[in-house]
Short mmCIF file of C-alpha atoms and ligand atoms in Angstrom, two decimals:
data_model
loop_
_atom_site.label_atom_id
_atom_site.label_comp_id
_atom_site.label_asym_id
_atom_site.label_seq_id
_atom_site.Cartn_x
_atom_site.Cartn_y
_atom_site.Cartn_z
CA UNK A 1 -0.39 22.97 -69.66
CA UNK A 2 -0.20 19.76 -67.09
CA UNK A 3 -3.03 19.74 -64.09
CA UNK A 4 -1.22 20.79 -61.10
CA UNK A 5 -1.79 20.27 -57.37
CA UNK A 6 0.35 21.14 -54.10
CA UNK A 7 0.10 21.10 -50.68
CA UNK A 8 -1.10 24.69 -49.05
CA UNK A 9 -1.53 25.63 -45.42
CA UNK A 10 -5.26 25.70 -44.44
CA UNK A 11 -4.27 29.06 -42.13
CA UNK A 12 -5.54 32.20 -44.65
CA UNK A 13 -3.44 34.58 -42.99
CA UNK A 14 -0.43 31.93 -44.05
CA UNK A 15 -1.29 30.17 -47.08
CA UNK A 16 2.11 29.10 -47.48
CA UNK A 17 2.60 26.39 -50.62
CA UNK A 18 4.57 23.18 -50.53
CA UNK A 19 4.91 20.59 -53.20
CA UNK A 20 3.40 17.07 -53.08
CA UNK A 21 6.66 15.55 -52.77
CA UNK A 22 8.06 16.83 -49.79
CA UNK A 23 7.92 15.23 -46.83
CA UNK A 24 5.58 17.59 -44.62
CA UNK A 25 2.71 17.24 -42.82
CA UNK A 26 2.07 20.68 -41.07
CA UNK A 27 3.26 24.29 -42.16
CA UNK A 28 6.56 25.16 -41.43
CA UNK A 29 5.51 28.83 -41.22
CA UNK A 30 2.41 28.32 -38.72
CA UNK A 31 2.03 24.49 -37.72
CA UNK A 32 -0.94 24.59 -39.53
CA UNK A 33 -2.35 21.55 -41.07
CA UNK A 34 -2.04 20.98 -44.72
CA UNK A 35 -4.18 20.66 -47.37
CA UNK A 36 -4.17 19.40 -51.02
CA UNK A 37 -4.83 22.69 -53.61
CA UNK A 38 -5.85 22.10 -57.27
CA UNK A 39 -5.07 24.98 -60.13
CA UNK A 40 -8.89 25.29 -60.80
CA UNK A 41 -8.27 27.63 -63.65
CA UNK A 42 -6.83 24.51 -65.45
CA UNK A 43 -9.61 22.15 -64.27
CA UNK A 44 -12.25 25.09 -65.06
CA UNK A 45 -11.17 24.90 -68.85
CA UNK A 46 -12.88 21.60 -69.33
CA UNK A 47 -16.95 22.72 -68.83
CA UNK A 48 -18.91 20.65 -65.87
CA UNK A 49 -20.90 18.34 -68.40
CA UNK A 50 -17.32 17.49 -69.73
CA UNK A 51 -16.17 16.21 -67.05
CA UNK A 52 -19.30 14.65 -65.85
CA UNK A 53 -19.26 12.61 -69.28
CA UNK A 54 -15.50 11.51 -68.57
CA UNK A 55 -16.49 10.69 -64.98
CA UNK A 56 -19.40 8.69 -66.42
CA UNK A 57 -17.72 6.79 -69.09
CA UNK A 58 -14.82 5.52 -66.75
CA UNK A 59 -17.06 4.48 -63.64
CA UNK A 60 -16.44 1.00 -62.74
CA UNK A 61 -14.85 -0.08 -65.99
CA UNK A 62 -12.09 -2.43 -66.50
CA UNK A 63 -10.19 0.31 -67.91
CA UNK A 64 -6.72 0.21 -65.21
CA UNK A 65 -6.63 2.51 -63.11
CA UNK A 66 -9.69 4.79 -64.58
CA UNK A 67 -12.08 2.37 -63.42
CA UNK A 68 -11.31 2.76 -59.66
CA UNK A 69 -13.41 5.01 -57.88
CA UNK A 70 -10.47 7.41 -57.36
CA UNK A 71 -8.73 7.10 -60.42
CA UNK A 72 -11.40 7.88 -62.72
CA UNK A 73 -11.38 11.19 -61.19
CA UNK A 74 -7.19 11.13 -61.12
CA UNK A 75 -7.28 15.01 -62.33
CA UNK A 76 -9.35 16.39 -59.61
CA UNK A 77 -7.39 14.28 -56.78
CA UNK A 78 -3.42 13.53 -57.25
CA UNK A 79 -2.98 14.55 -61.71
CA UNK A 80 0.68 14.63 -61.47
CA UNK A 81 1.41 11.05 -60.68
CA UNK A 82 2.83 8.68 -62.96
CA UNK A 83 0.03 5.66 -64.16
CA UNK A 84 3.02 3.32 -63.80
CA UNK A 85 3.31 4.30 -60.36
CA UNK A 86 -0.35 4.06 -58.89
CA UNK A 87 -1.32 1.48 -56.27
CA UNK A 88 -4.63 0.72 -57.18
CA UNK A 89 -7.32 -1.75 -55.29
CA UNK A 90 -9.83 -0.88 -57.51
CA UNK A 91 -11.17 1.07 -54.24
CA UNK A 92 -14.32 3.14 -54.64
CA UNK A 93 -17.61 2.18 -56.97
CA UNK A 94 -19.52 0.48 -54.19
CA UNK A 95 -23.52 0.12 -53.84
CA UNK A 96 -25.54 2.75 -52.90
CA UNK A 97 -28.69 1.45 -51.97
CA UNK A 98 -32.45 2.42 -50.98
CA UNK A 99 -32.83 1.65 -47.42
CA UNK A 100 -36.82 1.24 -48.15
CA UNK A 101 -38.48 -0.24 -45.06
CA UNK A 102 -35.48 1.00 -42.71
CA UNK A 103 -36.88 4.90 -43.92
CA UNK A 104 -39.92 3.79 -43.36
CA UNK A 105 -39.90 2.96 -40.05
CA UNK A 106 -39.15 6.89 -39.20
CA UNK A 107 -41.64 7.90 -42.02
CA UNK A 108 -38.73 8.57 -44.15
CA UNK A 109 -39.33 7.67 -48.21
CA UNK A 110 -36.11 8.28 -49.68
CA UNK A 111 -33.17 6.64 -47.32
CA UNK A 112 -29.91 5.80 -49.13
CA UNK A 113 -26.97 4.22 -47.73
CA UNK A 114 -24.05 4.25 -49.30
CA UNK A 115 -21.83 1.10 -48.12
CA UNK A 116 -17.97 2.45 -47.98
CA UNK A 117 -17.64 -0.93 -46.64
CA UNK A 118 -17.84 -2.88 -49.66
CA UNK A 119 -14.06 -1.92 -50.64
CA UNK A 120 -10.97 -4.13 -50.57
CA UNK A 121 -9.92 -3.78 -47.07
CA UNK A 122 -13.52 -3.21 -45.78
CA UNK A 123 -13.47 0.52 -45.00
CA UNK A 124 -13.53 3.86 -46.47
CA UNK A 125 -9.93 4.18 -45.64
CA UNK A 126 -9.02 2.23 -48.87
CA UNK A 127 -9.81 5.64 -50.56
CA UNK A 128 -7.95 7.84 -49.18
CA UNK A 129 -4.90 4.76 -48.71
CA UNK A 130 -4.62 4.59 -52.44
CA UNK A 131 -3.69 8.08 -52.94
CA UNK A 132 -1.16 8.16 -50.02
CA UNK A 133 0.48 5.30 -50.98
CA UNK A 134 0.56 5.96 -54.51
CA UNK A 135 2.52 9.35 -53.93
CA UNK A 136 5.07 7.27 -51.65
CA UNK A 137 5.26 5.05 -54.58
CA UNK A 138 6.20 7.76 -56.61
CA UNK A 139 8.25 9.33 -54.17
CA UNK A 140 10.39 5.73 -54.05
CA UNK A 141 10.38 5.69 -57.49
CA UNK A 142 12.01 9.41 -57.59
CA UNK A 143 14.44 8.36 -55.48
CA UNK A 144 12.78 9.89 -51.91
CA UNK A 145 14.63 7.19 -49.37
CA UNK A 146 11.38 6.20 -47.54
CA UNK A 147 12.33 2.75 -45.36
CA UNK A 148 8.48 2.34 -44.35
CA UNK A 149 5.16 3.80 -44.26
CA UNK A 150 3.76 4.10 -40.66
CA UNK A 151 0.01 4.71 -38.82
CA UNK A 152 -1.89 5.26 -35.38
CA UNK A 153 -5.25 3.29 -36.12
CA UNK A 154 -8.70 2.49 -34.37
CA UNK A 155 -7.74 -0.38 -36.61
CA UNK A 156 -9.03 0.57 -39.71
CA UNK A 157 -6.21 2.74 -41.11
CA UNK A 158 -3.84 0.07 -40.16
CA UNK A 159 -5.68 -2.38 -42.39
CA UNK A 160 -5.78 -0.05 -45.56
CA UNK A 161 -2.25 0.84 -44.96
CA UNK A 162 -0.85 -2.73 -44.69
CA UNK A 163 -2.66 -3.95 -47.74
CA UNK A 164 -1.76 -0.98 -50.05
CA UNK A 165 1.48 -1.33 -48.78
CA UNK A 166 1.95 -5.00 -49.46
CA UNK A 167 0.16 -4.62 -53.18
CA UNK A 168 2.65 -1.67 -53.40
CA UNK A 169 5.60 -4.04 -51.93
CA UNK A 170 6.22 -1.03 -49.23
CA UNK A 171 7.03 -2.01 -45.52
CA UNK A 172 4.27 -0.36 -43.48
CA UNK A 173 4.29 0.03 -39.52
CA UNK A 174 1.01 0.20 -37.34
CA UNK A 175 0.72 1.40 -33.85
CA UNK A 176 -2.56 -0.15 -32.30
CA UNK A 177 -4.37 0.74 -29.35
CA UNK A 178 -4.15 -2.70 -27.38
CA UNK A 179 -7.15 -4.40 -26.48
CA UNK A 180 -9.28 -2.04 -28.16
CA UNK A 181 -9.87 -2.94 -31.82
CA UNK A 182 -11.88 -6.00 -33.00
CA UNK A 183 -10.00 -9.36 -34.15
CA UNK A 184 -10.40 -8.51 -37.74
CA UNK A 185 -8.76 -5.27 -38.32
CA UNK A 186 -6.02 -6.40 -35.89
CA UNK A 187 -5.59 -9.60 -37.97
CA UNK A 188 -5.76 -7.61 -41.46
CA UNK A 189 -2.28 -5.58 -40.93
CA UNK A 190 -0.65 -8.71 -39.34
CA UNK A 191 -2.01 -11.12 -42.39
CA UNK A 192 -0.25 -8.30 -44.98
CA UNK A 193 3.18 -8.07 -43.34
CA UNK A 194 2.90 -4.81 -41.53
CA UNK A 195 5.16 -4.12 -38.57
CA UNK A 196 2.34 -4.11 -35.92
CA UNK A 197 3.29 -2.73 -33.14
CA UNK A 198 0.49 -3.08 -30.09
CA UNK A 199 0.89 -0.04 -27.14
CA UNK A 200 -0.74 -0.16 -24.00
CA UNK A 201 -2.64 3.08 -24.56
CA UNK A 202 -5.43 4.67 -26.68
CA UNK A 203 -5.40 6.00 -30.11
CA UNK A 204 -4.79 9.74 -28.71
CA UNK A 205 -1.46 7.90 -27.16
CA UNK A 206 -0.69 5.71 -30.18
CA UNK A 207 -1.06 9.48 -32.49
CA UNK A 208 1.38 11.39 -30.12
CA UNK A 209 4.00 8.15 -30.56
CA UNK A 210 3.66 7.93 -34.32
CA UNK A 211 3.97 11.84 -34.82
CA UNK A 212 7.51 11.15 -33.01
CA UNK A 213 9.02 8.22 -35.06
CA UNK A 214 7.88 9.83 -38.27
CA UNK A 215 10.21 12.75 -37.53
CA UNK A 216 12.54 10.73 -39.43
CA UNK A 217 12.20 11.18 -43.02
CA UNK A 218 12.79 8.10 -44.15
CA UNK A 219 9.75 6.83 -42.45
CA UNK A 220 6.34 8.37 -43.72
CA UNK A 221 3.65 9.26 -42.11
CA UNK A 222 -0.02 7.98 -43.33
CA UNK A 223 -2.30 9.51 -40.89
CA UNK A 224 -5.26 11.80 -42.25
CA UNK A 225 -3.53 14.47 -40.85
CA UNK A 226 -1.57 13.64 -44.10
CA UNK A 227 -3.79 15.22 -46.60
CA UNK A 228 -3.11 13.22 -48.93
CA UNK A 229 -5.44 11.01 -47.49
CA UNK A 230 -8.29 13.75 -47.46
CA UNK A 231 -8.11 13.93 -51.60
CA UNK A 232 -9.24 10.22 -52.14
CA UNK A 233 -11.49 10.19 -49.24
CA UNK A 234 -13.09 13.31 -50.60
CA UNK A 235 -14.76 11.77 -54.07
CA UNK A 236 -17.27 9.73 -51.50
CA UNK A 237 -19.70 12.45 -51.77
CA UNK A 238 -18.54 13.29 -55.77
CA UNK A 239 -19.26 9.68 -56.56
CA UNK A 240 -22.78 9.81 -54.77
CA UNK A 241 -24.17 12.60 -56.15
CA UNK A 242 -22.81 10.88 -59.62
CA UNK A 243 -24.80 8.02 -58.68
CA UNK A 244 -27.71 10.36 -58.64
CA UNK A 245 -27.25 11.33 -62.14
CA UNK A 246 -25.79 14.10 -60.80
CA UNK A 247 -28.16 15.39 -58.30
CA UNK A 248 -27.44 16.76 -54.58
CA UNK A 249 -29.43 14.83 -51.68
CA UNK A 250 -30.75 17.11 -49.27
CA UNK A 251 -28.71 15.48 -46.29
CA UNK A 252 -25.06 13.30 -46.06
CA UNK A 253 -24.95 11.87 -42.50
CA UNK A 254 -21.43 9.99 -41.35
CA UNK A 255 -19.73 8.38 -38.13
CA UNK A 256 -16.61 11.26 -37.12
CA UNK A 257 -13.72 10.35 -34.97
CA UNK A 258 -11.21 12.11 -36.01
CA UNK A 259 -12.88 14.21 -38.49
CA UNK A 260 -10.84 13.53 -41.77
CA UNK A 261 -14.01 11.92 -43.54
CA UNK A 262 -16.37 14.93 -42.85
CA UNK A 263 -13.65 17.43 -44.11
CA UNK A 264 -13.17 15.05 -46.79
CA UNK A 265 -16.60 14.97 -48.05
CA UNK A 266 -16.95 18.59 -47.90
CA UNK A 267 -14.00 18.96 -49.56
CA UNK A 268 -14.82 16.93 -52.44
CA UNK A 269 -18.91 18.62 -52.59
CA UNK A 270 -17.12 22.13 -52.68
CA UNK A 271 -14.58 21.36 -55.46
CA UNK A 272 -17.78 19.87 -57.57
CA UNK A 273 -19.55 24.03 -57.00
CA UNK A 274 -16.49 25.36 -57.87
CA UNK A 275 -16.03 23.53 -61.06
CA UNK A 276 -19.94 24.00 -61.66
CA UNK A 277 -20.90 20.44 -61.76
CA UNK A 278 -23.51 21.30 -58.77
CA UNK A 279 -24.76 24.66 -57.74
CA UNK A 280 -26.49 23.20 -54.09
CA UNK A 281 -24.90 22.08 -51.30
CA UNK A 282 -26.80 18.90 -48.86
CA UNK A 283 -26.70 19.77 -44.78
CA UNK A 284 -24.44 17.59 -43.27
CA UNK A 285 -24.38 15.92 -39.82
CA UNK A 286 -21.83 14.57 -37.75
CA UNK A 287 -22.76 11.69 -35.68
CA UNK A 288 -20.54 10.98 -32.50
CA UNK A 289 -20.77 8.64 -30.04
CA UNK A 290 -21.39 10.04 -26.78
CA UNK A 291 -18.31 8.56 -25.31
CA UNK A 292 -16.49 10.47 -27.27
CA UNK A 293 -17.91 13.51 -28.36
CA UNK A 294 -15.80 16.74 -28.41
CA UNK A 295 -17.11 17.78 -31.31
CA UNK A 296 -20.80 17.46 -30.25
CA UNK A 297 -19.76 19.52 -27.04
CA UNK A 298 -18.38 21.93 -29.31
CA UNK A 299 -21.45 21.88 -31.42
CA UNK A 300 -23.33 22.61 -28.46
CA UNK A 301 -21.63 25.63 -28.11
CA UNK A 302 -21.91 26.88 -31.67
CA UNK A 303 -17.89 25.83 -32.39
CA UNK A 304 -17.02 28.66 -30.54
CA UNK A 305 -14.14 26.36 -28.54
CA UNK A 306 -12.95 23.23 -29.01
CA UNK A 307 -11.80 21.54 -25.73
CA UNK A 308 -10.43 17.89 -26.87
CA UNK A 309 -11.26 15.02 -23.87
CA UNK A 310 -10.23 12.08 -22.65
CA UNK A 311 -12.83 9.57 -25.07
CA UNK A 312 -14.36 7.08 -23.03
CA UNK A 313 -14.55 3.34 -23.96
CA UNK A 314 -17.13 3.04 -27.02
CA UNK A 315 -18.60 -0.29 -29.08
CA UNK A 316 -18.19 2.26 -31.53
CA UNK A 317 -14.00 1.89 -31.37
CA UNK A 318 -13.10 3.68 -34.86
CA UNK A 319 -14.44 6.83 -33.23
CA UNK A 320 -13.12 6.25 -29.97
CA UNK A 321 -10.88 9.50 -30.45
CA UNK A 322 -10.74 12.30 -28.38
CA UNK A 323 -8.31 14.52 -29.36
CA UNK A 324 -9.38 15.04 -32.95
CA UNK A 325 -6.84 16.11 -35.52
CA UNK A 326 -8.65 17.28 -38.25
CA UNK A 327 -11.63 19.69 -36.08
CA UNK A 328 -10.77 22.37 -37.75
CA UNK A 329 -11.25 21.21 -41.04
CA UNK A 330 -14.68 19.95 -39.51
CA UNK A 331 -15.75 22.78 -38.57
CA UNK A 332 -14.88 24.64 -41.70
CA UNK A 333 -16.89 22.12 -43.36
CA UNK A 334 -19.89 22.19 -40.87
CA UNK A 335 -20.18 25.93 -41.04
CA UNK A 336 -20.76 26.07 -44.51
CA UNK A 337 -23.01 22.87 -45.04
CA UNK A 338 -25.50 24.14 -42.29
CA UNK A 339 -23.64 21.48 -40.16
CA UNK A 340 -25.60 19.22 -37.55
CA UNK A 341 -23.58 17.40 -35.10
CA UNK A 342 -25.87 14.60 -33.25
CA UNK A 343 -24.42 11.87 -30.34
CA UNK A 344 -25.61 8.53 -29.30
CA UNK A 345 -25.28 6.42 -26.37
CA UNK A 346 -24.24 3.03 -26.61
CA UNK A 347 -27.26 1.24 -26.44
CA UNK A 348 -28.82 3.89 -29.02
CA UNK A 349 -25.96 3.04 -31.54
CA UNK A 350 -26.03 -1.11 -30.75
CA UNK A 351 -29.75 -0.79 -31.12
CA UNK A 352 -29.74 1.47 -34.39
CA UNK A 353 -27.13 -1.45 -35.29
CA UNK A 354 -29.12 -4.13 -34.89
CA UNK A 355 -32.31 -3.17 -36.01
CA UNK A 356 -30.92 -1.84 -39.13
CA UNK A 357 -29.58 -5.70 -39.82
CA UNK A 358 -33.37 -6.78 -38.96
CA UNK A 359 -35.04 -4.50 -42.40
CA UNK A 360 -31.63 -6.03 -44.76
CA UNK A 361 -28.68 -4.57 -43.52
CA UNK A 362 -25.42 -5.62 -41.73
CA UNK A 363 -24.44 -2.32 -39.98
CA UNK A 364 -20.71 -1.71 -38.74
CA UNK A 365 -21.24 0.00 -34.89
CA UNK A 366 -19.99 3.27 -36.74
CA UNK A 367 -22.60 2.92 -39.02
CA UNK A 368 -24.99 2.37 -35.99
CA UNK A 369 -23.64 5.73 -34.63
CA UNK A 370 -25.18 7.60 -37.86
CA UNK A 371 -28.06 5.63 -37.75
CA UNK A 372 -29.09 6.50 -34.14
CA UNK A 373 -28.56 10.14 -35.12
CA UNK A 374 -30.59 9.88 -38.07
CA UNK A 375 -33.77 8.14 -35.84
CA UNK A 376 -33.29 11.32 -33.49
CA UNK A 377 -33.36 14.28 -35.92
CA UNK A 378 -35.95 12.37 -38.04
CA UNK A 379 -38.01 12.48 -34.70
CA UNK A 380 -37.12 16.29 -34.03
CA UNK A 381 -38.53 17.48 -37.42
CA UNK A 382 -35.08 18.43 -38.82
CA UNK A 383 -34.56 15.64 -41.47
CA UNK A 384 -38.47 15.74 -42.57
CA UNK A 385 -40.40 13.13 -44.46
CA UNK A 386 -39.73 13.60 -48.63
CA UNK A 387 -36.21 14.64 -48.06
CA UNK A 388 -33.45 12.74 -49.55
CA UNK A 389 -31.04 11.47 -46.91
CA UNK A 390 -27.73 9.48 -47.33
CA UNK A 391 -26.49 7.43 -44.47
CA UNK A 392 -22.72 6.90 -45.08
CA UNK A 393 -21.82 3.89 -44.09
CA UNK A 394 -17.88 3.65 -43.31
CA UNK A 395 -17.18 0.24 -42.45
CA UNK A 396 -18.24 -3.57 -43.36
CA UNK A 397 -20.13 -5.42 -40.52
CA UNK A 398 -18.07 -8.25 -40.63
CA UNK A 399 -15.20 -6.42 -39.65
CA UNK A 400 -17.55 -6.22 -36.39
CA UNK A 401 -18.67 -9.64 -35.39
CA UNK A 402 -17.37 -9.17 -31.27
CA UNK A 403 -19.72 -6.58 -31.41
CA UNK A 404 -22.72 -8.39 -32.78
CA UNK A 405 -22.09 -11.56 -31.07
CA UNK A 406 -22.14 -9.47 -27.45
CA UNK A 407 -25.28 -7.58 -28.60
CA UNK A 408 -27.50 -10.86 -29.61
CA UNK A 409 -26.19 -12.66 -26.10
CA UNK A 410 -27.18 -10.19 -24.30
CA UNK A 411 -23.59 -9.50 -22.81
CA UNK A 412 -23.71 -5.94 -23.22
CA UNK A 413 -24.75 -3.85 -19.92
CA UNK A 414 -27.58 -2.49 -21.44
CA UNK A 415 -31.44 -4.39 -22.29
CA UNK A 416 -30.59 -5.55 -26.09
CA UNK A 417 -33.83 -5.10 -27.20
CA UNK A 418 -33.79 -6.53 -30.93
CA UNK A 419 -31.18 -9.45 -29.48
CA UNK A 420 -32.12 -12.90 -31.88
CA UNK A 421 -30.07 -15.45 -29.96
CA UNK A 422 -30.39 -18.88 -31.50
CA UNK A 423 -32.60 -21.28 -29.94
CA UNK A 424 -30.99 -24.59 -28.15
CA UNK A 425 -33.39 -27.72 -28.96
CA UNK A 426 -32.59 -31.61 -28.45
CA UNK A 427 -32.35 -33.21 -32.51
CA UNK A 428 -36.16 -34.03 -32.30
CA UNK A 429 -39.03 -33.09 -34.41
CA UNK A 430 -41.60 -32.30 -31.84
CA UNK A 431 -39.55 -29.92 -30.20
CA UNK A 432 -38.54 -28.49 -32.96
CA UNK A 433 -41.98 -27.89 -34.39
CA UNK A 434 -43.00 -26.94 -30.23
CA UNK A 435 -40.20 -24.07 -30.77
CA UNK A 436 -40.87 -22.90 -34.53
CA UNK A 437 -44.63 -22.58 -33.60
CA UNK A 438 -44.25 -20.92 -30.33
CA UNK A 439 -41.30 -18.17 -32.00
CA UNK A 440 -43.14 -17.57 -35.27
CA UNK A 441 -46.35 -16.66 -33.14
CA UNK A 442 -44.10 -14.26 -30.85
CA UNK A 443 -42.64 -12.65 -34.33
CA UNK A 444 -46.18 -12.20 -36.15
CA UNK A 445 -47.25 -10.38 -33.20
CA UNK A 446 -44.14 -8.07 -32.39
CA UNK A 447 -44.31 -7.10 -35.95
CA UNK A 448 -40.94 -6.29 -36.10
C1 PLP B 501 -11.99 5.90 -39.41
C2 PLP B 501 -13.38 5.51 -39.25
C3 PLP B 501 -14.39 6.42 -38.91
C4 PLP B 501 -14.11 7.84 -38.57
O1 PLP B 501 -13.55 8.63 -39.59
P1 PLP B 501 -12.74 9.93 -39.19
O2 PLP B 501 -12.14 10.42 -40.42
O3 PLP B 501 -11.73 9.49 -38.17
O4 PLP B 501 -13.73 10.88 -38.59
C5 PLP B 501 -15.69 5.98 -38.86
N1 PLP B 501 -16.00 4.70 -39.09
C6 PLP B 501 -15.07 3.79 -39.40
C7 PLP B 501 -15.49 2.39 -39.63
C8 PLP B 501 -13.74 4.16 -39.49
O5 PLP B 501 -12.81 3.25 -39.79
ZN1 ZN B 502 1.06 28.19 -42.33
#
């Protein structure tokens, strides 16, 4: 008997069941988001240490498509699909490192960061962009009469999309938020031939368009409220705890916008206890930036209601979402992960940022956002010393340069306080050595 997955409304007094290949993104019955559902009496017939040992032996081989991230888990996330038919960037498999003198700093010993970055397009997306595109691939290939793929993006999305679309030869359409994403991800979709199509609003605006236009079938829509999305996004915290030889860290802290990533990585953690591969779960936090931070507000009052806001202008402009679309996923997820949900300013996340680059890093603003909230709960007592804490990291700095270039000239409208702007000297010696001896006195005694 084949593994088997379908689409299942998240609402338990609905439940009702759709299959992969129809062209739905909330419940018919309820208007209830979706969700991917695997037959885990099949998957339960191969023991934990099985499957551990198959995980193992296809990590990051050359073995196509097993050695992607994703694909080398292909029965626990999308089993149906045709090989012939999977869009593959080799996504997943990137370095999870210790952050050593970063812990240190807030007396933590054991700081990981895992660096979702380091993947094709330069964000976490690419995982869950594989698996969406892959199933319109097969769609297409089953004769489904999908024109074009389409996204609202903080800019992100829109890059994963375009270049899984283009490796896939798939038109894909992106609705930006104008003015409001960095040069990078709004060169990435342009450079792979999407559609880009720039709207004089914010992503909340750019979601409530998109939802329209993908009314039509024939165009599809790749938003995580497609959660198709959520099954490759969801092996981030499978393929951590693998990198742990299999052991849970105590804590997962991530950036959340609009929330698919948390659900995600709950999602994925839960599905590893159910098939017995882990029997504890890690706390997990939600950082926010305090510009836009229903979730925190929320939190605040123990997710009793939800009131989505208008999200303020934030450095931190992947999570510049107010209106999430996946909070109730979240907060699924939160409840039963003794969820934390922490918010930083914007000179808490730029600072986190930079001084994060200063002990090795190169941290994404998102990444800043996670790393503020770890500072302040490391402070509080709640994340104490020994405990094993990973920082996801969801984006590659360099996708960010705007951002670090304002921070280090001081253009932001707040004190930059670990700002390293270059020094301007006339081509002569004696000022130069005047300048290296002054700054390398300054350094020794800021220690920092
Ligand atoms: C999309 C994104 C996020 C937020 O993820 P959600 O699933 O929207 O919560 C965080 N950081 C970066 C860099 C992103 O691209
Ligand atoms: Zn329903």
């Amino acid at each position: 008997m084949p593994y088997r997955a379908w689409f299942q409304c998240i609402n338990e007094e609905c439940n009702r069941a759709y299959p992969l290949n129809q062209i739905i993104y909330r419940c018919e019955a309820c208007g209830s988001l979706l969700e991917v559902r695997h037959d885990l009496e099949r998957l339960q017939r191969r023991d934990a240490k099985a499957w551990m040992k198959l995980f193992d032996e296809r990590y990051r081989t050359t073995e196509w498509p097993y050695g992607s991230g994703i694909w080398g888990k292909k029965e626990w996330v999308l089993p149906q699909v045709d090989n012939d038919n999977i869009v593959s960037l080799y996504e997943g498999g990137t370095n999870l490192f210790w952050a050593e003198r970063l812990g240190k700093l807030f007396g933590l010993e054991d700081l990981w960061i895992k660096l979702c970055g380091n993947t094709h397009s330069g964000s976490f997306k690419d995982l869950g962009m594989t698996v969406l595109v892959t199933q319109v691939k097969q769609m297409i290939a089953d004769g489904a009469p999908i024109r074009a793929v389409a996204c609202a993006s903080t800019g992100d999305t829109s890059a994963a999309l375009a270049v899984y679309c283009a490796a896939a030869g798939i038109q894909s359409i992106v609705l930006l938020p104008k003015g409001k994403i960095s040069t990078a991800q709004l060169v990435q979709p342009i450079a792979n031939g999407a559609l880009v199509l720039s709207l004089d609003t914010d992503f909340d605006g750019c979601m409530k368009v998109v939802q329209q236009i993908t009314r039509d079938p024939t165009i599809y829509l790749a938003n995580s409220m497609n959660s198709l999305r959520v099954e490759g996004q969801k092996t981030v915290g499978i393929e951590i705890v693998q990198q742990f030889d299999w052991e849970v860290p105590d804590v997962f802290i991530i950036p959340g916008g609009n929330l698919g990533n948390v659900s995600a990585l709950g999602k994925g953690l839960i599905m590893m206890r159910d098939l017995g591969l882990i029997s504890k779960f890690p706390r997990i936090v939600v950082a926010q930036a305090e510009n836009a931070n229903p979730l925190y507000c929320s939190y605040l009052k123990g997710f009793e209601t939800f009131e989505p806001m208008q999200a303020k202008k934030t450095l931190a402009s992947a999570i510049q979402i107010g209106d999430p679309v996946s909070v109730q996923k979240a907060i699924r997820v939160l409840k039963q992960f003794e969820g934390v949900v922490e918010q930083a300013s914007e000179s808490e996340l730029a600072d986190a940022s930079a001084l994060a680059d200063k002990m090795g890093m190169f941290a994404c603003p998102h990444t800043g956002v996670a790393l503020a909230a770890l500072i302040k709960l490391a402070k509080r007592g709640t994340i104490e010393p020994g405990m094993r804490v990973v920082v996801i990291s969801t984006a590659h700095g360099l996708k960010f340069t705007d951002f670090k270039v304002q921070y280090h000239d001081r253009k932001l409208d707040f004190d930059c306080r670990f700002a390293n702007p270059p020094i301007e000297l006339p081509p002569d010696v004696d000022a130069v050595h005047r300048a290296l001896d002054e700054a390398l006195q300054r350094r020794e005694s800021l220690h920092v």
